[in-house]
Short mmCIF file of C-alpha atoms in Angstrom, two decimals:
data_model
loop_
_atom_site.label_atom_id
_atom_site.label_comp_id
_atom_site.label_asym_id
_atom_site.label_seq_id
_atom_site.Cartn_x
_atom_site.Cartn_y
_atom_site.Cartn_z
CA MET A 1427 -53.16 26.53 -61.35
CA LYS A 1428 -56.87 25.83 -60.84
CA PRO A 1429 -58.08 25.84 -57.24
CA VAL A 1430 -58.62 22.44 -55.65
CA ARG A 1431 -62.27 21.64 -55.01
CA ILE A 1432 -62.88 19.43 -51.97
CA VAL A 1433 -66.06 17.38 -52.22
CA PRO A 1434 -67.42 15.79 -49.00
CA ALA A 1435 -68.49 12.19 -49.65
CA ALA A 1436 -69.48 9.03 -47.82
CA THR A 1437 -69.13 5.32 -48.54
CA LEU A 1438 -70.70 2.21 -47.02
CA VAL A 1439 -68.67 -0.97 -46.59
CA LEU A 1440 -71.41 -3.56 -46.27
CA MET A 1441 -70.44 -7.01 -44.96
CA ARG A 1442 -72.55 -10.17 -44.91
CA GLU A 1443 -71.52 -13.36 -43.16
CA ARG A 1444 -71.83 -16.83 -44.66
CA VAL A 1445 -72.27 -20.24 -43.05
CA ALA A 1446 -69.06 -21.37 -44.72
CA GLY A 1447 -66.29 -19.24 -46.13
CA PRO A 1448 -65.20 -15.67 -45.52
CA PRO A 1449 -67.72 -12.81 -45.32
CA GLU A 1450 -68.65 -11.02 -48.50
CA LEU A 1451 -68.66 -7.31 -49.27
CA LEU A 1452 -71.07 -5.39 -51.48
CA MET A 1453 -69.20 -4.00 -54.46
CA VAL A 1454 -70.38 -1.91 -57.39
CA GLU A 1455 -68.64 -1.42 -60.71
CA ARG A 1456 -68.66 2.18 -61.80
CA ALA A 1457 -69.69 2.96 -65.35
CA ALA A 1458 -66.67 3.27 -67.61
CA ALA A 1459 -67.75 6.76 -68.70
CA MET A 1460 -67.70 8.15 -65.14
CA SER A 1461 -65.06 10.85 -64.68
CA PHE A 1462 -64.05 9.50 -61.26
CA ALA A 1463 -62.86 5.86 -61.04
CA GLY A 1464 -64.61 4.89 -64.26
CA GLY A 1465 -64.77 1.10 -64.64
CA ALA A 1466 -63.40 0.45 -61.14
CA LEU A 1467 -64.87 -1.69 -58.39
CA VAL A 1468 -65.77 0.44 -55.37
CA PHE A 1469 -67.99 0.35 -52.32
CA PRO A 1470 -71.33 2.15 -52.86
CA GLY A 1471 -71.26 5.81 -51.96
CA GLY A 1472 -71.20 9.36 -53.22
CA ARG A 1473 -71.39 13.02 -52.39
CA ILE A 1474 -72.92 14.40 -49.23
CA ASP A 1475 -75.84 16.60 -50.31
CA PRO A 1476 -77.35 19.64 -48.56
CA GLY A 1477 -80.43 17.50 -47.99
CA ASP A 1478 -78.33 15.08 -45.93
CA HIS A 1479 -77.33 17.93 -43.62
CA ALA A 1480 -80.95 19.09 -43.41
CA LEU A 1481 -82.13 15.62 -42.47
CA ALA A 1482 -79.37 15.30 -39.87
CA ALA A 1483 -80.52 18.57 -38.31
CA ALA A 1484 -84.14 17.42 -38.34
CA LEU A 1485 -83.07 14.28 -36.49
CA GLY A 1486 -81.39 16.43 -33.85
CA SER A 1487 -77.85 15.60 -34.92
CA ALA A 1488 -76.64 18.51 -37.05
CA SER A 1489 -73.07 17.32 -37.55
CA ASP A 1490 -70.92 16.50 -40.57
CA GLU A 1491 -70.59 12.95 -39.22
CA SER A 1492 -74.37 12.41 -39.13
CA ALA A 1493 -74.83 13.91 -42.59
CA ALA A 1494 -72.15 11.53 -43.88
CA ARG A 1495 -73.94 8.52 -42.35
CA ILE A 1496 -77.18 9.62 -44.00
CA ALA A 1497 -75.42 10.03 -47.35
CA ALA A 1498 -73.88 6.55 -47.10
CA ILE A 1499 -77.32 5.03 -46.42
CA ARG A 1500 -78.98 7.03 -49.19
CA GLU A 1501 -76.32 6.32 -51.80
CA THR A 1502 -76.40 2.57 -51.11
CA VAL A 1503 -80.13 2.54 -51.84
CA GLU A 1504 -79.68 4.69 -54.94
CA GLU A 1505 -76.74 2.77 -56.41
CA ALA A 1506 -77.50 -0.81 -55.39
CA GLY A 1507 -81.10 -0.91 -54.12
CA VAL A 1508 -79.98 -2.25 -50.74
CA PRO A 1509 -81.52 -0.62 -47.62
CA ILE A 1510 -79.01 -0.57 -44.75
CA GLY A 1511 -79.51 1.40 -41.55
CA MET A 1512 -83.18 1.72 -42.44
CA ARG A 1513 -86.46 0.51 -40.97
CA ILE A 1514 -88.58 0.01 -44.06
CA ALA A 1515 -91.00 -2.56 -45.47
CA ALA A 1516 -89.37 -4.67 -48.17
CA ASP A 1517 -92.01 -3.80 -50.75
CA ALA A 1518 -91.45 -0.08 -50.16
CA VAL A 1519 -87.78 -0.10 -51.17
CA PRO A 1520 -88.25 0.06 -54.98
CA GLU A 1521 -90.63 3.03 -54.69
CA LEU A 1522 -88.26 4.86 -52.35
CA ARG A 1523 -85.37 4.25 -54.73
CA THR A 1524 -87.38 5.50 -57.68
CA ALA A 1525 -88.24 8.65 -55.75
CA LEU A 1526 -84.58 9.29 -54.96
CA HIS A 1527 -83.60 8.83 -58.61
CA ALA A 1528 -86.28 11.36 -59.53
CA GLY A 1529 -84.66 13.92 -57.24
CA MET A 1530 -86.98 13.72 -54.25
CA PRO A 1531 -85.23 14.74 -50.98
CA PHE A 1532 -84.36 11.74 -48.84
CA ALA A 1533 -86.41 13.03 -45.91
CA GLU A 1534 -89.54 13.28 -48.06
CA ALA A 1535 -88.96 9.86 -49.64
CA LEU A 1536 -88.61 8.33 -46.18
CA ARG A 1537 -91.86 9.95 -45.04
CA ILE A 1538 -93.81 8.66 -48.03
CA ALA A 1539 -92.38 5.16 -47.55
CA ASP A 1540 -93.20 5.26 -43.82
CA ALA A 1541 -89.53 4.50 -43.19
CA ALA A 1542 -86.88 5.65 -40.74
CA ILE A 1543 -83.13 5.48 -40.57
CA ASP A 1544 -80.83 4.18 -37.84
CA LEU A 1545 -77.51 6.01 -37.92
CA ASP A 1546 -76.12 3.79 -35.15
CA ALA A 1547 -76.09 0.83 -37.56
CA LEU A 1548 -72.97 2.33 -39.16
CA VAL A 1549 -69.50 2.00 -37.63
CA PRO A 1550 -66.85 4.59 -38.60
CA PHE A 1551 -64.12 2.75 -40.49
CA ALA A 1552 -61.85 5.23 -42.27
CA ARG A 1553 -61.57 8.63 -43.88
CA TRP A 1554 -59.62 9.19 -47.09
CA CYS A 1555 -58.79 12.45 -48.83
CA PRO A 1556 -56.34 11.89 -51.72
CA ASP A 1557 -55.16 15.22 -53.12
CA HIS A 1558 -53.51 14.37 -56.45
CA SER A 1559 -56.15 15.95 -58.72
CA GLU A 1560 -58.10 19.18 -59.06
CA ARG A 1561 -61.20 17.52 -57.59
CA VAL A 1562 -60.59 16.02 -54.16
CA PHE A 1563 -63.08 13.71 -52.46
CA ASP A 1564 -62.98 13.83 -48.66
CA THR A 1565 -64.67 10.48 -48.08
CA ARG A 1566 -65.83 8.95 -44.81
CA PHE A 1567 -66.07 5.14 -44.87
CA PHE A 1568 -68.58 3.34 -42.65
CA LEU A 1569 -68.87 -0.37 -41.91
CA ALA A 1570 -72.26 -2.07 -41.54
CA ARG A 1571 -73.68 -5.57 -41.25
CA ALA A 1572 -75.90 -7.01 -43.95
CA ASP A 1573 -78.58 -9.07 -42.25
CA ALA A 1574 -80.57 -11.84 -43.89
CA GLY A 1575 -83.55 -10.88 -46.01
CA LEU A 1576 -82.03 -8.00 -47.92
CA PRO A 1577 -82.94 -7.67 -51.60
CA ASP A 1578 -80.36 -8.72 -54.15
CA PRO A 1579 -78.16 -5.79 -55.20
CA ASP A 1580 -79.31 -4.12 -58.39
CA PRO A 1581 -77.09 -1.56 -60.14
CA ASP A 1582 -78.71 1.73 -61.09
CA GLY A 1583 -77.47 1.43 -64.69
CA SER A 1584 -76.04 4.94 -64.80
CA GLU A 1585 -73.35 5.42 -62.16
CA SER A 1586 -72.99 1.67 -61.55
CA THR A 1587 -73.23 -1.12 -64.12
CA ARG A 1588 -72.81 -4.11 -61.79
CA ALA A 1589 -73.46 -4.80 -58.12
CA PHE A 1590 -72.52 -8.05 -56.39
CA TRP A 1591 -71.24 -9.74 -53.25
CA ARG A 1592 -67.66 -11.03 -53.11
CA SER A 1593 -65.06 -11.68 -50.44
CA ALA A 1594 -62.26 -9.17 -50.01
CA ARG A 1595 -59.66 -11.80 -50.90
CA ASP A 1596 -61.48 -12.80 -54.10
CA ILE A 1597 -61.65 -9.17 -55.24
CA LEU A 1598 -57.96 -8.62 -54.57
CA ASP A 1599 -57.03 -11.82 -56.41
CA ALA A 1600 -59.18 -10.83 -59.38
CA ALA A 1601 -57.58 -7.38 -59.44
CA ASP A 1602 -54.09 -8.92 -59.36
CA ALA A 1603 -55.08 -11.15 -62.29
CA GLY A 1604 -56.24 -8.10 -64.26
CA ARG A 1605 -59.93 -9.07 -64.22
CA HIS A 1606 -61.01 -6.06 -62.15
CA SER A 1607 -59.84 -2.48 -61.68
CA VAL A 1608 -59.39 -1.43 -58.05
CA ILE A 1609 -58.19 2.03 -57.04
CA PHE A 1610 -55.59 2.60 -54.32
CA PRO A 1611 -57.92 3.43 -51.38
CA THR A 1612 -60.25 0.52 -52.20
CA ARG A 1613 -57.31 -1.91 -52.36
CA ARG A 1614 -55.96 -0.77 -49.00
CA ASN A 1615 -59.42 -1.12 -47.41
CA LEU A 1616 -59.93 -4.59 -48.92
CA GLU A 1617 -56.56 -5.68 -47.53
CA ARG A 1618 -57.58 -4.36 -44.13
CA LEU A 1619 -60.87 -6.30 -44.19
CA ALA A 1620 -59.60 -9.56 -45.69
CA PRO A 1621 -58.40 -11.16 -42.40
CA PHE A 1622 -61.78 -11.06 -40.67
CA SER A 1623 -64.20 -14.00 -40.59
CA ARG A 1624 -67.06 -12.21 -38.78
CA PHE A 1625 -68.58 -8.75 -38.89
CA GLU A 1626 -68.08 -8.18 -35.17
CA GLU A 1627 -64.34 -8.81 -35.57
CA ALA A 1628 -64.13 -6.19 -38.31
CA ALA A 1629 -66.28 -3.76 -36.31
CA ALA A 1630 -64.15 -4.18 -33.17
CA HIS A 1631 -61.04 -3.59 -35.25
CA ALA A 1632 -62.57 -0.44 -36.76
CA ARG A 1633 -63.50 0.90 -33.32
CA SER A 1634 -59.94 0.41 -32.08
CA TYR A 1635 -58.52 2.94 -34.56
CA PRO A 1636 -59.47 6.59 -35.08
CA ALA A 1637 -60.95 7.45 -38.47
CA ARG A 1638 -58.19 10.00 -39.00
CA THR A 1639 -58.01 11.56 -42.45
CA ILE A 1640 -55.63 9.70 -44.77
CA THR A 1641 -53.95 11.70 -47.51
CA PRO A 1642 -51.44 9.46 -49.34
CA TRP A 1643 -48.04 10.88 -50.13
CA ILE A 1644 -45.16 9.92 -52.44
CA GLU A 1645 -41.91 8.79 -50.86
CA LEU A 1646 -38.70 7.33 -52.30
CA ARG A 1647 -38.18 3.82 -50.92
CA GLY A 1648 -35.62 1.32 -52.18
CA GLY A 1649 -34.86 3.47 -55.18
CA CYS A 1650 -38.51 3.67 -56.32
CA ASP A 1651 -41.29 6.14 -55.66
CA HIS A 1652 -43.98 4.66 -53.43
CA LEU A 1653 -47.47 5.88 -52.62
CA CYS A 1654 -47.69 5.76 -48.83
CA ILE A 1655 -50.22 6.00 -46.01
CA PRO A 1656 -49.76 6.14 -42.20
CA ASP A 1657 -48.74 2.91 -40.46
CA ASP A 1658 -50.82 3.43 -37.30
CA LEU A 1659 -54.38 3.17 -38.64
CA GLY A 1660 -54.83 -0.58 -38.93
CA TYR A 1661 -53.73 -1.15 -42.52
CA PRO A 1662 -51.52 -4.22 -43.10
CA ILE A 1663 -49.98 -2.74 -46.27
CA THR A 1664 -49.10 0.94 -46.14
CA SER A 1665 -47.24 1.56 -49.39
CA GLU A 1666 -47.29 0.55 -53.04
CA ARG A 1667 -44.95 1.35 -55.90
CA LEU A 1668 -46.26 4.49 -57.56
CA ASP A 1669 -46.01 3.01 -61.03
CA LEU A 1670 -48.25 0.10 -59.97
CA ALA A 1671 -50.78 2.08 -57.91
CA HIS A 1672 -54.13 2.82 -59.55
CA ARG A 1673 -55.06 6.37 -58.65
CA ALA A 1674 -58.51 7.61 -59.61
CA SER A 1675 -58.54 10.67 -61.86
#
């Protein structure tokens, strides 16, 4: 048996309010060729890099939590071109994104763009660590508000092929109709967010639960195997038939 490799990662759940209708979430569609969740709709995010830890230390907050917040901010710019938790001039965003795609450390790209980051703009929402494959992503999810004036999302064309705003309910309905692919953790998080009409409601809900690590397990219920999660972390649906659950490879 090959050893399991745990990969620290971070994801940003970005919510924007509308004058009428439910709030929308920023979603990206992963390229079909990607080894993890290829073709699925996910929230922007990715691995936590050594540079994220170095930047956290430089900011005086050398913790895994701070590095994860930095990674969530960085990945959202890289994948979708949307600057959240950042103080940056609008016309500097494309250049910063180009620098990140070229491999420039985030700290250096921020300096050149005369930008800064605000880690307090992110609210801890959840932490998932599914363990059903040889490569395990230990992913921290953060919630953030999308204020007016942000650039339209723009997929990077490599990891993500589409980026768009949609309500949680619309995404779930489209997935049920077979128009989108949504993996198990994303579905559970969409269900958790769907009831809220304002960002502050969702943020208050997130703050009322600990971001305890969720590792789904298989349990026999009603004669069928179900994929289950804890029932005390704010999720309205905590199990799904295993044969219907979409688990990322």
